[in-house]
Structures are given as C-alpha cells and as structure tokens.
Amino acid sequence: MQAQSRLAMSGGVGGGSGISGSDDEHEAVIRELTRGRQLTARLRDEALRALRGQGQAEATADFILQEVARAFTVCLNIMGSPPARAPPPPPQEMPAARLMTSPSPTPTELLAPRRNREDSIPREHTVTTSPHYDGYQWRKYGQKRITKTQYPRCYYRCSFHRDRNCRATKQVQQCSAGDPPQYLVMYFNDHTCDTAAWEPEASVAAAAMHLDMSGGAGGGGLAVARRGGGGMLDERGVQEEHERQVLVSSLTCVLGARQFHHQSPPDAAGITSGGPSAAAVNVTQRARTRDAPAASAPVVDDAAAEMPGLDVDGVGLDIMDYDVTGELCFGDSYGLPDGPYQ
DNA sequence: TAAATTTGACCGCT
DNA sequence: AGCGGTCAAATTTA
C-alpha cells in the first residue's frame, strides 16, 4: 500500500479537516513517521557506504534516500508535529529536497473546513512536487482562489468522468514556493473507470523505453498532463529536455548497477515502492500518462518481460519523479501575488 | 476540428 | 452572507 494511503488510514484523512484523527492515532502516526525517518537516515548511511566510489550510483542513492527522508518530514509537518522534530536540511540538497526550507502556509492552513458531505472528504492527500503524475488521467474543470491562502486551488476530475461515469476527482493546491514548488493533492472518490494506477513493480526498463520514445521537449504525453497554461510548456521545453536527458542518464546508471547486482537487490527498493515517499510518483505511472489512458498501456509490461535480468522495483521509478518540476498552470485572473501561475 | 483549459457565474452548504 | 465546488461558454492548442 502506498504511504499516502497508510497515512489516510491512520486518521490523516478522517474527520472533517482531513488531517487529524484522534489524539492517540495522531501520536501513533507521528511516532511511526519519525521512526521511518530515522530508519531512512540509517539506510542512507549504509547505502552510501556500500556505494562509495561508484559515482552517479552513489549520488542517485543519496538523492533518493534524501527524498524519502524529506517525504517523512512532509508527512510529519502535515500531521502537525513540532517543527523541532524536523532535521536540518542536508548541506548539499538537490532541488526537490529544498522544499521544506521555504516558509509557506502549512497544509492544514490550506485546508479550509470542508462541508460535511461524503464527497467532500478526501480519501487521500499527499504533498508532491509533481501533482499531475499519479497514474491517472485528469481533466481540469475549475480553479478557485481560496480565501486566506496564497495560491489558488485547481479542480480535476477523471478523464473518464463521462465515458465511464468515473467519479474520482482531485484538488491540487500549491503549498510552497520552493524550487520546485510543492503541492498539496487531495483525492476524492474512487476510480470506477477501471484504469487502476500501476503496480509499483512495473518496469523501470519500460519507463526508460517510454522516455526514449517520447521524443523531444514537452513531447508526447507530457502534454497530456501538462497541456494547460497556454505557453508554459514551450517556456519549459528546453529545461524539460535537459532534465529528461539528465534523468535518463541517471536511470541508465541505476539500471546498469541493478543489472550488475540483480542477485542481491538493495532494500532501498522496498522503501520507496512500499514506503513513505509521499512525493513519489513512479515513472511508469508517468509513462502511462504520457501516451494513453492508464488502462491501455500493456506495452510497458511486455517490455518489462523482455528484460528479465532487471530487478524491477520502485527505485528507478522514483528517480524519475524529478524529471518534471511540475508547476501548476494557474491562471492570472486572480490578482495573486508573484507565483508560478502568473 | 476535436479536445482540453480558462474563467465567470451559479448553486449548495455552513 | 460568505465560501467552496461545479457548470458551461469562451478560448486556446495541437
């Protein structure tokens, strides 16, 4: 089960605010998240020791585990744990790891009291730097400036809302102006469109193939998820292409290392695929978003089957989460202060 | 031209 | 009455 789901089931979503459950549950969640963060730090030490001198593989492992730790910190902040519990930011952070350092309204502040209707209670919520890529296709149907918040809230519903009467919706609201910015994503209702999100075991290799096939900047299905916002795609095209190349390179490195070590897969895999990275959206989900509705991409699984030497898991997938510094395409009609939506 | 986004207006809830 | 969520016409994009 994904971390965000666990968080939700642990009381994070229940009871109106969507953040707090009972005091006992709340404390238990904070305790577990704190423990997870500590264990991640230990794992990072071990991984760096094991990968010492292996260049990019070492850097990649370092980055991933920093991100896992950051995800724990995000969750802890969501749960309202004292800021003192958060560790100081690592001295050499990669961009996505800087998120917690910028002052911003807490997710709790962003969540206005919700109406007491069944549909208005989020099933899950998460904080991510790439709010678009969660394995489903969404269509934006509204945007609203929420009082007392700095950023507008965007409303999405499943693209199969009409075709398959899918009632799933999500709301995305920026909650920090970092680089990349961070977004609070809330999910409502289950998908009934039979386009379930990808299994975490889906193929890294297939993802790489998709990346190669996706062509140039902003090409392919990226536009599906990021189409909105007028010229934003064009403005980011060069940067995205650069990021894509860097991350394909990283992925290739990881693939190579894992192919070499596939007899003894590192447990870091379990941490990301089954674990706590609230920010993580795996690349196969992204690949699915690129090309077609989620249900129509068996090609990727087939590709995975063609590369039996690979131990497929979430590690390489989560790397690709940082492929896109997905800023939302907020309109400019809200008279908002400086922000990425302008 | 179809598909997706934008955005003002409307509606229901508190 | 105010606020948040949704609708739907207009607009934009590929």
mmCIF file of C-alpha atoms (C1' of nucleotides) in Angstrom:
data_model
loop_
_atom_site.group_PDB
_atom_site.id
_atom_site.type_symbol
_atom_site.label_atom_id
_atom_site.label_comp_id
_atom_site.label_asym_id
_atom_site.label_seq_id
_atom_site.Cartn_x
_atom_site.Cartn_y
_atom_site.Cartn_z
ATOM 1 C CA MET A 1 0.000 0.000 0.000
ATOM 2 C CA GLN A 2 1.240 3.442 -0.692
ATOM 3 C CA ALA A 3 2.398 5.678 2.100
ATOM 4 C CA GLN A 4 -0.266 8.186 1.422
ATOM 5 C CA SER A 5 -2.901 5.571 1.776
ATOM 6 C CA ARG A 6 -1.444 4.466 5.038
ATOM 7 C CA LEU A 7 -1.410 7.985 6.205
ATOM 8 C CA ALA A 8 -5.001 8.374 5.271
ATOM 9 C CA MET A 9 -5.996 5.188 7.029
ATOM 10 C CA SER A 10 -4.123 6.212 10.105
ATOM 11 C CA GLY A 11 -6.522 9.005 10.711
ATOM 12 C CA GLY A 12 -4.902 11.519 8.447
ATOM 13 C CA VAL A 13 -7.958 11.889 6.332
ATOM 14 C CA GLY A 14 -10.789 11.189 8.621
ATOM 15 C CA GLY A 15 -12.945 13.654 10.392
ATOM 16 C CA GLY A 16 -13.582 16.804 8.521
ATOM 17 C CA SER A 17 -10.241 18.538 8.379
ATOM 18 C CA GLY A 18 -8.714 15.629 6.545
ATOM 19 C CA ILE A 19 -5.600 15.962 8.647
ATOM 20 C CA SER A 20 -6.264 14.972 12.192
ATOM 21 C CA GLY A 21 -7.702 11.864 13.723
ATOM 22 C CA SER A 22 -7.934 11.021 17.391
ATOM 23 C CA ASP A 23 -5.074 12.083 19.635
ATOM 24 C CA ASP A 24 -3.859 8.516 20.018
ATOM 25 C CA GLU A 25 -3.921 7.871 16.316
ATOM 26 C CA HIS A 26 -2.260 11.155 15.686
ATOM 27 C CA GLU A 27 0.546 10.374 18.072
ATOM 28 C CA ALA A 28 0.939 6.895 16.629
ATOM 29 C CA VAL A 29 1.248 8.259 13.120
ATOM 30 C CA ILE A 30 3.812 10.814 14.190
ATOM 31 C CA ARG A 31 5.732 8.167 16.072
ATOM 32 C CA GLU A 32 5.827 5.857 13.057
ATOM 33 C CA LEU A 33 6.787 8.621 10.688
ATOM 34 C CA THR A 34 9.566 9.747 12.965
ATOM 35 C CA ARG A 35 10.831 6.197 13.173
ATOM 36 C CA GLY A 36 10.641 5.867 9.419
ATOM 37 C CA ARG A 37 12.697 8.974 9.011
ATOM 38 C CA GLN A 38 15.329 7.723 11.404
ATOM 39 C CA LEU A 39 15.497 4.369 9.654
ATOM 40 C CA THR A 40 15.818 6.107 6.328
ATOM 41 C CA ALA A 41 18.783 8.065 7.634
ATOM 42 C CA ARG A 42 20.392 4.830 8.747
ATOM 43 C CA LEU A 43 19.694 3.194 5.428
ATOM 44 C CA ARG A 44 21.204 6.149 3.651
ATOM 45 C CA ASP A 45 24.371 5.773 5.654
ATOM 46 C CA GLU A 46 24.530 2.097 4.779
ATOM 47 C CA ALA A 47 23.787 2.684 1.114
ATOM 48 C CA LEU A 48 26.400 5.387 0.796
ATOM 49 C CA ARG A 49 28.919 3.145 2.455
ATOM 50 C CA ALA A 50 28.091 0.303 0.074
ATOM 51 C CA LEU A 51 28.146 2.519 -2.995
ATOM 52 C CA ARG A 52 31.187 4.545 -2.064
ATOM 53 C CA GLY A 53 33.235 5.408 -5.090
ATOM 54 C CA GLN A 54 30.532 4.435 -7.560
ATOM 55 C CA GLY A 55 29.927 7.943 -8.792
ATOM 56 C CA GLN A 56 26.475 8.503 -10.145
ATOM 57 C CA ALA A 57 25.005 5.444 -8.474
ATOM 58 C CA GLU A 58 26.155 6.801 -5.162
ATOM 59 C CA ALA A 59 24.724 10.210 -5.919
ATOM 60 C CA THR A 60 21.451 8.696 -7.067
ATOM 61 C CA ALA A 61 21.073 6.604 -3.940
ATOM 62 C CA ASP A 62 21.894 9.615 -1.833
ATOM 63 C CA PHE A 63 19.293 11.680 -3.635
ATOM 64 C CA ILE A 64 16.572 9.066 -3.400
ATOM 65 C CA LEU A 65 17.049 8.467 0.274
ATOM 66 C CA GLN A 66 17.177 12.150 0.992
ATOM 67 C CA GLU A 67 13.867 12.414 -0.772
ATOM 68 C CA VAL A 68 12.411 9.569 1.254
ATOM 69 C CA ALA A 69 13.500 11.338 4.403
ATOM 70 C CA ARG A 70 12.028 14.534 3.117
ATOM 71 C CA ALA A 71 8.731 12.784 2.450
ATOM 72 C CA PHE A 72 8.654 11.681 6.064
ATOM 73 C CA THR A 73 9.301 15.231 7.125
ATOM 74 C CA VAL A 74 6.489 16.478 4.927
ATOM 75 C CA CYS A 75 4.133 13.945 6.454
ATOM 76 C CA LEU A 76 5.237 14.921 9.924
ATOM 77 C CA ASN A 77 4.558 18.540 9.140
ATOM 78 C CA ILE A 78 1.151 17.619 7.789
ATOM 79 C CA MET A 79 0.430 15.787 10.990
ATOM 80 C CA GLY A 80 1.360 18.867 12.899
ATOM 81 C CA SER A 81 4.373 17.564 14.699
ATOM 82 C CA PRO A 82 6.602 20.188 16.319
ATOM 83 C CA PRO A 83 8.953 21.777 13.806
ATOM 84 C CA ALA A 84 11.859 20.968 16.099
ATOM 85 C CA ARG A 85 11.472 17.342 15.156
ATOM 86 C CA ALA A 86 12.369 18.063 11.586
ATOM 87 C CA PRO A 87 16.041 17.520 10.882
ATOM 88 C CA PRO A 88 18.023 20.384 9.431
ATOM 89 C CA PRO A 89 18.208 20.286 5.662
ATOM 90 C CA PRO A 90 21.154 18.346 4.327
ATOM 91 C CA PRO A 91 24.101 20.509 3.382
ATOM 92 C CA GLN A 92 24.024 19.604 -0.297
ATOM 93 C CA GLU A 93 20.449 19.326 -1.263
ATOM 94 C CA MET A 94 19.145 18.534 -4.658
ATOM 95 C CA PRO A 95 16.373 20.844 -5.837
ATOM 96 C CA ALA A 96 13.428 18.772 -4.770
ATOM 97 C CA ALA A 97 14.854 18.411 -1.314
ATOM 98 C CA ARG A 98 14.731 22.100 -0.626
ATOM 99 C CA LEU A 99 11.014 22.161 -0.317
ATOM 100 C CA MET A 100 10.750 22.196 3.405
ATOM 101 C CA THR A 101 13.022 25.153 3.831
ATOM 102 C CA SER A 102 10.835 27.806 2.308
ATOM 103 C CA PRO A 103 8.300 29.475 4.523
ATOM 104 C CA SER A 104 4.824 28.638 3.464
ATOM 105 C CA PRO A 105 1.382 28.028 4.849
ATOM 106 C CA THR A 106 1.031 24.575 6.278
ATOM 107 C CA PRO A 107 -1.249 22.131 4.520
ATOM 108 C CA THR A 108 -3.567 22.441 7.457
ATOM 109 C CA GLU A 109 -3.842 26.108 6.776
ATOM 110 C CA LEU A 110 -4.552 25.381 3.155
ATOM 111 C CA LEU A 111 -7.384 23.095 4.004
ATOM 112 C CA ALA A 112 -10.446 25.154 4.612
ATOM 113 C CA PRO A 113 -13.092 23.487 6.731
ATOM 114 C CA ARG A 114 -14.861 21.161 4.434
ATOM 115 C CA ARG A 115 -18.539 20.680 4.119
ATOM 116 C CA ASN A 116 -19.919 17.690 5.849
ATOM 117 C CA ARG A 117 -20.725 15.785 2.730
ATOM 118 C CA GLU A 118 -19.442 12.369 1.868
ATOM 119 C CA ASP A 119 -17.916 13.506 -1.370
ATOM 120 C CA SER A 120 -16.105 16.348 0.260
ATOM 121 C CA ILE A 121 -13.972 14.167 2.484
ATOM 122 C CA PRO A 122 -10.687 13.441 0.790
ATOM 123 C CA ARG A 123 -9.833 9.776 0.547
ATOM 124 C CA GLU A 124 -6.173 10.577 0.380
ATOM 125 C CA HIS A 125 -3.974 13.578 0.451
ATOM 126 C CA THR A 126 -0.350 13.963 -0.289
ATOM 127 C CA VAL A 127 2.281 16.596 -0.835
ATOM 128 C CA THR A 128 4.243 16.309 -4.008
ATOM 129 C CA THR A 129 6.371 18.250 -6.400
ATOM 130 C CA SER A 130 4.686 16.660 -9.379
ATOM 131 C CA PRO A 131 0.974 16.701 -8.722
ATOM 132 C CA HIS A 132 -0.051 15.603 -12.191
ATOM 133 C CA TYR A 133 1.546 12.220 -12.328
ATOM 134 C CA ASP A 134 -0.315 9.712 -10.272
ATOM 135 C CA GLY A 135 -1.180 7.106 -12.850
ATOM 136 C CA TYR A 136 -4.491 8.519 -13.886
ATOM 137 C CA GLN A 137 -5.617 10.952 -16.465
ATOM 138 C CA TRP A 138 -7.301 14.062 -15.168
ATOM 139 C CA ARG A 139 -9.164 16.892 -16.751
ATOM 140 C CA LYS A 140 -9.223 20.258 -15.145
ATOM 141 C CA TYR A 141 -12.677 21.626 -14.647
ATOM 142 C CA GLY A 142 -12.159 24.562 -12.380
ATOM 143 C CA GLN A 143 -9.873 26.800 -10.450
ATOM 144 C CA LYS A 144 -10.690 28.812 -7.410
ATOM 145 C CA ARG A 145 -8.938 31.321 -5.266
ATOM 146 C CA ILE A 146 -9.317 30.108 -1.731
ATOM 147 C CA THR A 147 -9.584 32.753 0.904
ATOM 148 C CA LYS A 148 -6.670 33.166 3.278
ATOM 149 C CA THR A 149 -4.411 31.112 1.068
ATOM 150 C CA GLN A 150 -1.712 32.339 -1.210
ATOM 151 C CA TYR A 151 -2.379 30.019 -4.094
ATOM 152 C CA PRO A 152 -5.493 29.057 -5.997
ATOM 153 C CA ARG A 153 -6.899 25.568 -5.883
ATOM 154 C CA CYS A 154 -7.321 23.608 -9.080
ATOM 155 C CA TYR A 155 -10.057 21.060 -9.556
ATOM 156 C CA TYR A 156 -9.598 17.960 -11.666
ATOM 157 C CA ARG A 157 -11.827 15.050 -12.465
ATOM 158 C CA CYS A 158 -11.038 11.763 -14.082
ATOM 159 C CA SER A 159 -10.873 11.985 -17.851
ATOM 160 C CA PHE A 160 -13.290 9.074 -17.938
ATOM 161 C CA HIS A 161 -15.845 11.016 -15.972
ATOM 162 C CA ARG A 162 -18.240 10.912 -18.880
ATOM 163 C CA ASP A 163 -17.265 7.791 -20.727
ATOM 164 C CA ARG A 164 -17.242 5.543 -17.706
ATOM 165 C CA ASN A 165 -19.059 7.626 -15.159
ATOM 166 C CA CYS A 166 -15.938 7.742 -13.023
ATOM 167 C CA ARG A 167 -16.499 9.943 -10.017
ATOM 168 C CA ALA A 168 -12.890 10.339 -8.998
ATOM 169 C CA THR A 169 -11.750 13.914 -8.538
ATOM 170 C CA LYS A 170 -8.730 15.571 -7.127
ATOM 171 C CA GLN A 171 -7.797 19.005 -5.954
ATOM 172 C CA VAL A 172 -4.333 20.467 -6.299
ATOM 173 C CA GLN A 173 -3.086 23.474 -4.461
ATOM 174 C CA GLN A 174 0.401 24.803 -4.259
ATOM 175 C CA CYS A 175 1.600 24.951 -0.705
ATOM 176 C CA SER A 176 5.124 26.223 -1.043
ATOM 177 C CA ALA A 177 7.009 28.396 -3.454
ATOM 178 C CA GLY A 178 10.149 26.324 -3.405
ATOM 179 C CA ASP A 179 12.103 25.168 -6.367
ATOM 180 C CA PRO A 180 10.421 23.017 -7.396
ATOM 181 C CA PRO A 181 7.232 24.171 -5.753
ATOM 182 C CA GLN A 182 5.296 21.764 -3.628
ATOM 183 C CA TYR A 183 1.647 20.919 -3.980
ATOM 184 C CA LEU A 184 -0.984 19.523 -1.758
ATOM 185 C CA VAL A 185 -3.056 16.994 -3.660
ATOM 186 C CA MET A 186 -6.357 15.724 -2.312
ATOM 187 C CA TYR A 187 -8.213 12.819 -3.831
ATOM 188 C CA PHE A 188 -11.952 12.310 -3.680
ATOM 189 C CA ASN A 189 -13.972 9.251 -4.587
ATOM 190 C CA ASP A 190 -12.707 6.027 -6.084
ATOM 191 C CA HIS A 191 -11.940 5.492 -9.696
ATOM 192 C CA THR A 192 -14.648 3.427 -11.279
ATOM 193 C CA CYS A 193 -13.141 3.719 -14.725
ATOM 194 C CA ASP A 194 -11.089 0.561 -14.350
ATOM 195 C CA THR A 195 -7.859 2.370 -15.052
ATOM 196 C CA ALA A 196 -6.110 1.465 -11.870
ATOM 197 C CA ALA A 197 -2.787 3.011 -11.123
ATOM 198 C CA TRP A 198 0.218 0.975 -11.979
ATOM 199 C CA GLU A 199 1.638 -1.549 -9.694
ATOM 200 C CA PRO A 200 4.879 -0.448 -8.094
ATOM 201 C CA GLU A 201 6.569 -3.448 -9.630
ATOM 202 C CA ALA A 202 6.056 -2.072 -13.101
ATOM 203 C CA SER A 203 9.029 -1.801 -15.288
ATOM 204 C CA VAL A 204 11.865 0.621 -14.961
ATOM 205 C CA ALA A 205 13.139 -0.597 -18.278
ATOM 206 C CA ALA A 206 9.826 0.080 -19.897
ATOM 207 C CA ALA A 207 9.845 3.513 -18.414
ATOM 208 C CA ALA A 208 13.197 4.187 -19.944
ATOM 209 C CA MET A 209 11.905 2.958 -23.259
ATOM 210 C CA HIS A 210 8.986 5.276 -22.968
ATOM 211 C CA LEU A 211 11.260 8.128 -22.215
ATOM 212 C CA ASP A 212 13.282 7.391 -25.288
ATOM 213 C CA MET A 213 10.203 7.060 -27.387
ATOM 214 C CA SER A 214 8.676 10.211 -26.044
ATOM 215 C CA GLY A 215 10.966 12.266 -28.192
ATOM 216 C CA GLY A 216 11.858 15.860 -27.637
ATOM 217 C CA ALA A 217 10.979 18.532 -25.180
ATOM 218 C CA GLY A 218 7.442 18.582 -23.966
ATOM 219 C CA GLY A 219 6.634 15.964 -26.484
ATOM 220 C CA GLY A 220 4.311 13.048 -26.363
ATOM 221 C CA GLY A 221 2.088 12.524 -23.434
ATOM 222 C CA LEU A 222 3.759 15.114 -21.296
ATOM 223 C CA ALA A 223 1.414 17.447 -22.982
ATOM 224 C CA VAL A 224 -1.463 15.345 -21.862
ATOM 225 C CA ALA A 225 -0.770 16.052 -18.282
ATOM 226 C CA ARG A 226 0.705 19.465 -18.652
ATOM 227 C CA ARG A 227 -1.188 20.810 -21.510
ATOM 228 C CA GLY A 228 -2.817 23.615 -19.705
ATOM 229 C CA GLY A 229 -1.489 27.053 -19.047
ATOM 230 C CA GLY A 230 -1.003 28.280 -22.529
ATOM 231 C CA GLY A 231 2.666 28.740 -23.264
ATOM 232 C CA MET A 232 4.090 27.166 -20.166
ATOM 233 C CA LEU A 233 5.058 24.046 -21.999
ATOM 234 C CA ASP A 234 7.011 25.996 -24.559
ATOM 235 C CA GLU A 235 8.743 28.070 -21.949
ATOM 236 C CA ARG A 236 9.850 24.952 -20.170
ATOM 237 C CA GLY A 237 10.665 22.900 -23.184
ATOM 238 C CA VAL A 238 14.385 23.402 -23.129
ATOM 239 C CA GLN A 239 14.633 22.873 -19.414
ATOM 240 C CA GLU A 240 12.500 19.773 -19.569
ATOM 241 C CA GLU A 241 14.627 18.311 -22.307
ATOM 242 C CA HIS A 242 17.724 18.941 -20.268
ATOM 243 C CA GLU A 243 16.160 17.402 -17.194
ATOM 244 C CA ARG A 244 14.959 14.481 -19.230
ATOM 245 C CA GLN A 245 18.414 13.786 -20.544
ATOM 246 C CA VAL A 246 19.954 14.038 -17.093
ATOM 247 C CA LEU A 247 17.440 11.702 -15.608
ATOM 248 C CA VAL A 248 17.575 9.215 -18.424
ATOM 249 C CA SER A 249 21.272 9.147 -17.764
ATOM 250 C CA SER A 250 20.659 8.559 -14.071
ATOM 251 C CA LEU A 251 18.141 5.874 -14.810
ATOM 252 C CA THR A 252 20.544 4.180 -17.164
ATOM 253 C CA CYS A 253 23.126 4.220 -14.425
ATOM 254 C CA VAL A 254 20.739 2.677 -11.947
ATOM 255 C CA LEU A 255 19.660 0.083 -14.452
ATOM 256 C CA GLY A 256 23.215 -0.828 -15.119
ATOM 257 C CA ALA A 257 24.054 -1.102 -11.469
ATOM 258 C CA ARG A 258 20.964 -3.135 -10.739
ATOM 259 C CA GLN A 259 21.578 -5.392 -13.656
ATOM 260 C CA PHE A 260 25.028 -5.999 -12.284
ATOM 261 C CA HIS A 261 23.773 -6.571 -8.760
ATOM 262 C CA HIS A 262 20.456 -8.115 -9.537
ATOM 263 C CA GLN A 263 21.232 -11.155 -7.457
ATOM 264 C CA SER A 264 21.184 -9.023 -4.345
ATOM 265 C CA PRO A 265 18.746 -6.206 -4.781
ATOM 266 C CA PRO A 266 19.146 -3.473 -2.215
ATOM 267 C CA ASP A 267 16.325 -2.992 0.188
ATOM 268 C CA ALA A 268 16.144 0.619 -0.679
ATOM 269 C CA ALA A 269 13.718 -0.618 -3.253
ATOM 270 C CA GLY A 270 11.280 -1.676 -0.650
ATOM 271 C CA ILE A 271 11.472 1.649 0.992
ATOM 272 C CA THR A 272 10.410 3.587 -1.995
ATOM 273 C CA SER A 273 7.988 1.205 -3.555
ATOM 274 C CA GLY A 274 6.207 0.186 -0.425
ATOM 275 C CA GLY A 275 7.214 3.051 1.642
ATOM 276 C CA PRO A 276 6.768 6.574 2.633
ATOM 277 C CA SER A 277 7.662 8.830 -0.201
ATOM 278 C CA ALA A 278 4.619 10.969 -0.315
ATOM 279 C CA ALA A 279 6.155 12.925 -3.097
ATOM 280 C CA ALA A 280 6.938 9.945 -5.170
ATOM 281 C CA VAL A 281 5.074 9.190 -8.319
ATOM 282 C CA ASN A 282 6.696 6.471 -10.269
ATOM 283 C CA VAL A 283 7.813 6.833 -13.775
ATOM 284 C CA THR A 284 5.690 4.112 -15.155
ATOM 285 C CA GLN A 285 2.715 5.999 -13.972
ATOM 286 C CA ARG A 286 4.115 8.915 -15.816
ATOM 287 C CA ALA A 287 4.746 6.873 -18.881
ATOM 288 C CA ARG A 288 1.170 5.803 -18.818
ATOM 289 C CA THR A 289 0.012 9.337 -18.521
ATOM 290 C CA ARG A 290 2.119 10.280 -21.458
ATOM 291 C CA ASP A 291 0.785 8.033 -24.060
ATOM 292 C CA ALA A 292 -2.643 6.823 -23.324
ATOM 293 C CA PRO A 293 -5.257 6.286 -20.704
ATOM 294 C CA ALA A 294 -3.925 4.144 -17.964
ATOM 295 C CA ALA A 295 -5.777 1.042 -18.998
ATOM 296 C CA SER A 296 -4.321 0.996 -22.445
ATOM 297 C CA ALA A 297 -0.640 0.562 -21.938
ATOM 298 C CA PRO A 298 0.147 -3.123 -21.700
ATOM 299 C CA VAL A 299 3.150 -2.457 -23.869
ATOM 300 C CA VAL A 300 5.093 -1.393 -20.840
ATOM 301 C CA ASP A 301 4.557 -4.632 -19.023
ATOM 302 C CA ASP A 302 5.511 -6.544 -22.098
ATOM 303 C CA ALA A 303 8.683 -4.568 -22.334
ATOM 304 C CA ALA A 304 9.468 -5.434 -18.759
ATOM 305 C CA ALA A 305 9.022 -9.091 -19.528
ATOM 306 C CA GLU A 306 11.554 -8.769 -22.280
ATOM 307 C CA MET A 307 14.245 -7.711 -19.827
ATOM 308 C CA PRO A 308 14.349 -10.492 -17.299
ATOM 309 C CA GLY A 309 17.727 -9.505 -15.981
ATOM 310 C CA LEU A 310 16.321 -6.473 -14.357
ATOM 311 C CA ASP A 311 15.084 -6.427 -10.863
ATOM 312 C CA VAL A 312 12.234 -4.090 -11.252
ATOM 313 C CA ASP A 313 11.150 -2.004 -8.364
ATOM 314 C CA GLY A 314 10.413 1.469 -7.266
ATOM 315 C CA VAL A 315 13.883 2.871 -7.005
ATOM 316 C CA GLY A 316 14.446 3.828 -10.562
ATOM 317 C CA LEU A 317 10.875 4.842 -10.867
ATOM 318 C CA ASP A 318 11.012 7.367 -8.156
ATOM 319 C CA ILE A 319 14.117 8.891 -9.564
ATOM 320 C CA MET A 320 12.077 9.946 -12.482
ATOM 321 C CA ASP A 321 9.703 11.812 -10.318
ATOM 322 C CA TYR A 322 12.084 14.686 -10.545
ATOM 323 C CA ASP A 323 12.093 14.637 -14.270
ATOM 324 C CA VAL A 324 9.457 17.292 -14.275
ATOM 325 C CA THR A 325 9.285 20.164 -11.918
ATOM 326 C CA GLY A 326 5.607 20.285 -12.487
ATOM 327 C CA GLU A 327 4.278 23.654 -11.701
ATOM 328 C CA LEU A 328 0.613 24.150 -11.955
ATOM 329 C CA CYS A 329 -0.843 26.230 -14.612
ATOM 330 C CA PHE A 330 -2.645 28.767 -12.563
ATOM 331 C CA GLY A 331 -4.412 31.431 -14.417
ATOM 332 C CA ASP A 332 -3.677 35.075 -13.961
ATOM 333 C CA SER A 333 -7.125 36.333 -13.352
ATOM 334 C CA TYR A 334 -6.989 36.059 -9.605
ATOM 335 C CA GLY A 335 -4.793 39.021 -8.980
ATOM 336 C CA LEU A 336 -2.466 36.860 -6.980
ATOM 337 C CA PRO A 337 0.935 37.832 -5.718
ATOM 338 C CA ASP A 338 4.025 36.655 -7.507
ATOM 339 C CA GLY A 339 3.893 32.994 -8.190
ATOM 340 C CA PRO A 340 4.431 30.349 -10.794
ATOM 341 C CA TYR A 341 0.910 30.652 -12.021
ATOM 342 C CA GLN A 342 1.468 34.082 -13.423
ATOM 343 C "C1'" DT B 1 -11.794 20.495 -35.880
ATOM 344 C "C1'" DA B 2 -11.624 17.992 -31.700
ATOM 345 C "C1'" DA B 3 -10.029 18.158 -27.259
ATOM 346 C "C1'" DA B 4 -8.566 20.487 -23.250
ATOM 347 C "C1'" DT B 5 -8.261 24.668 -20.407
ATOM 348 C "C1'" DT B 6 -9.885 29.061 -18.668
ATOM 349 C "C1'" DT B 7 -12.934 31.661 -16.091
ATOM 350 C "C1'" DG B 8 -17.205 33.996 -14.715
ATOM 351 C "C1'" DA B 9 -21.475 32.538 -12.912
ATOM 352 C "C1'" DC B 10 -24.295 29.698 -10.334
ATOM 353 C "C1'" DC B 11 -25.573 26.621 -6.534
ATOM 354 C "C1'" DG B 12 -25.468 24.417 -2.073
ATOM 355 C "C1'" DC B 13 -23.683 24.349 2.486
ATOM 356 C "C1'" DT B 14 -22.393 26.471 6.862
ATOM 357 C "C1'" DA C 1 -23.825 36.269 3.515
ATOM 358 C "C1'" DG C 2 -19.695 34.139 2.543
ATOM 359 C "C1'" DC C 3 -17.268 30.423 0.906
ATOM 360 C "C1'" DG C 4 -16.094 26.418 -1.745
ATOM 361 C "C1'" DG C 5 -17.312 23.268 -5.581
ATOM 362 C "C1'" DT C 6 -19.150 22.747 -10.111
ATOM 363 C "C1'" DC C 7 -21.010 24.154 -14.556
ATOM 364 C "C1'" DA C 8 -20.600 25.654 -19.098
ATOM 365 C "C1'" DA C 9 -19.494 29.054 -22.671
ATOM 366 C "C1'" DA C 10 -15.450 31.018 -24.499
ATOM 367 C "C1'" DT C 11 -10.861 30.404 -25.625
ATOM 368 C "C1'" DT C 12 -6.680 28.011 -26.728
ATOM 369 C "C1'" DT C 13 -3.925 24.351 -28.545
ATOM 370 C "C1'" DA C 14 -2.410 20.598 -31.460
#
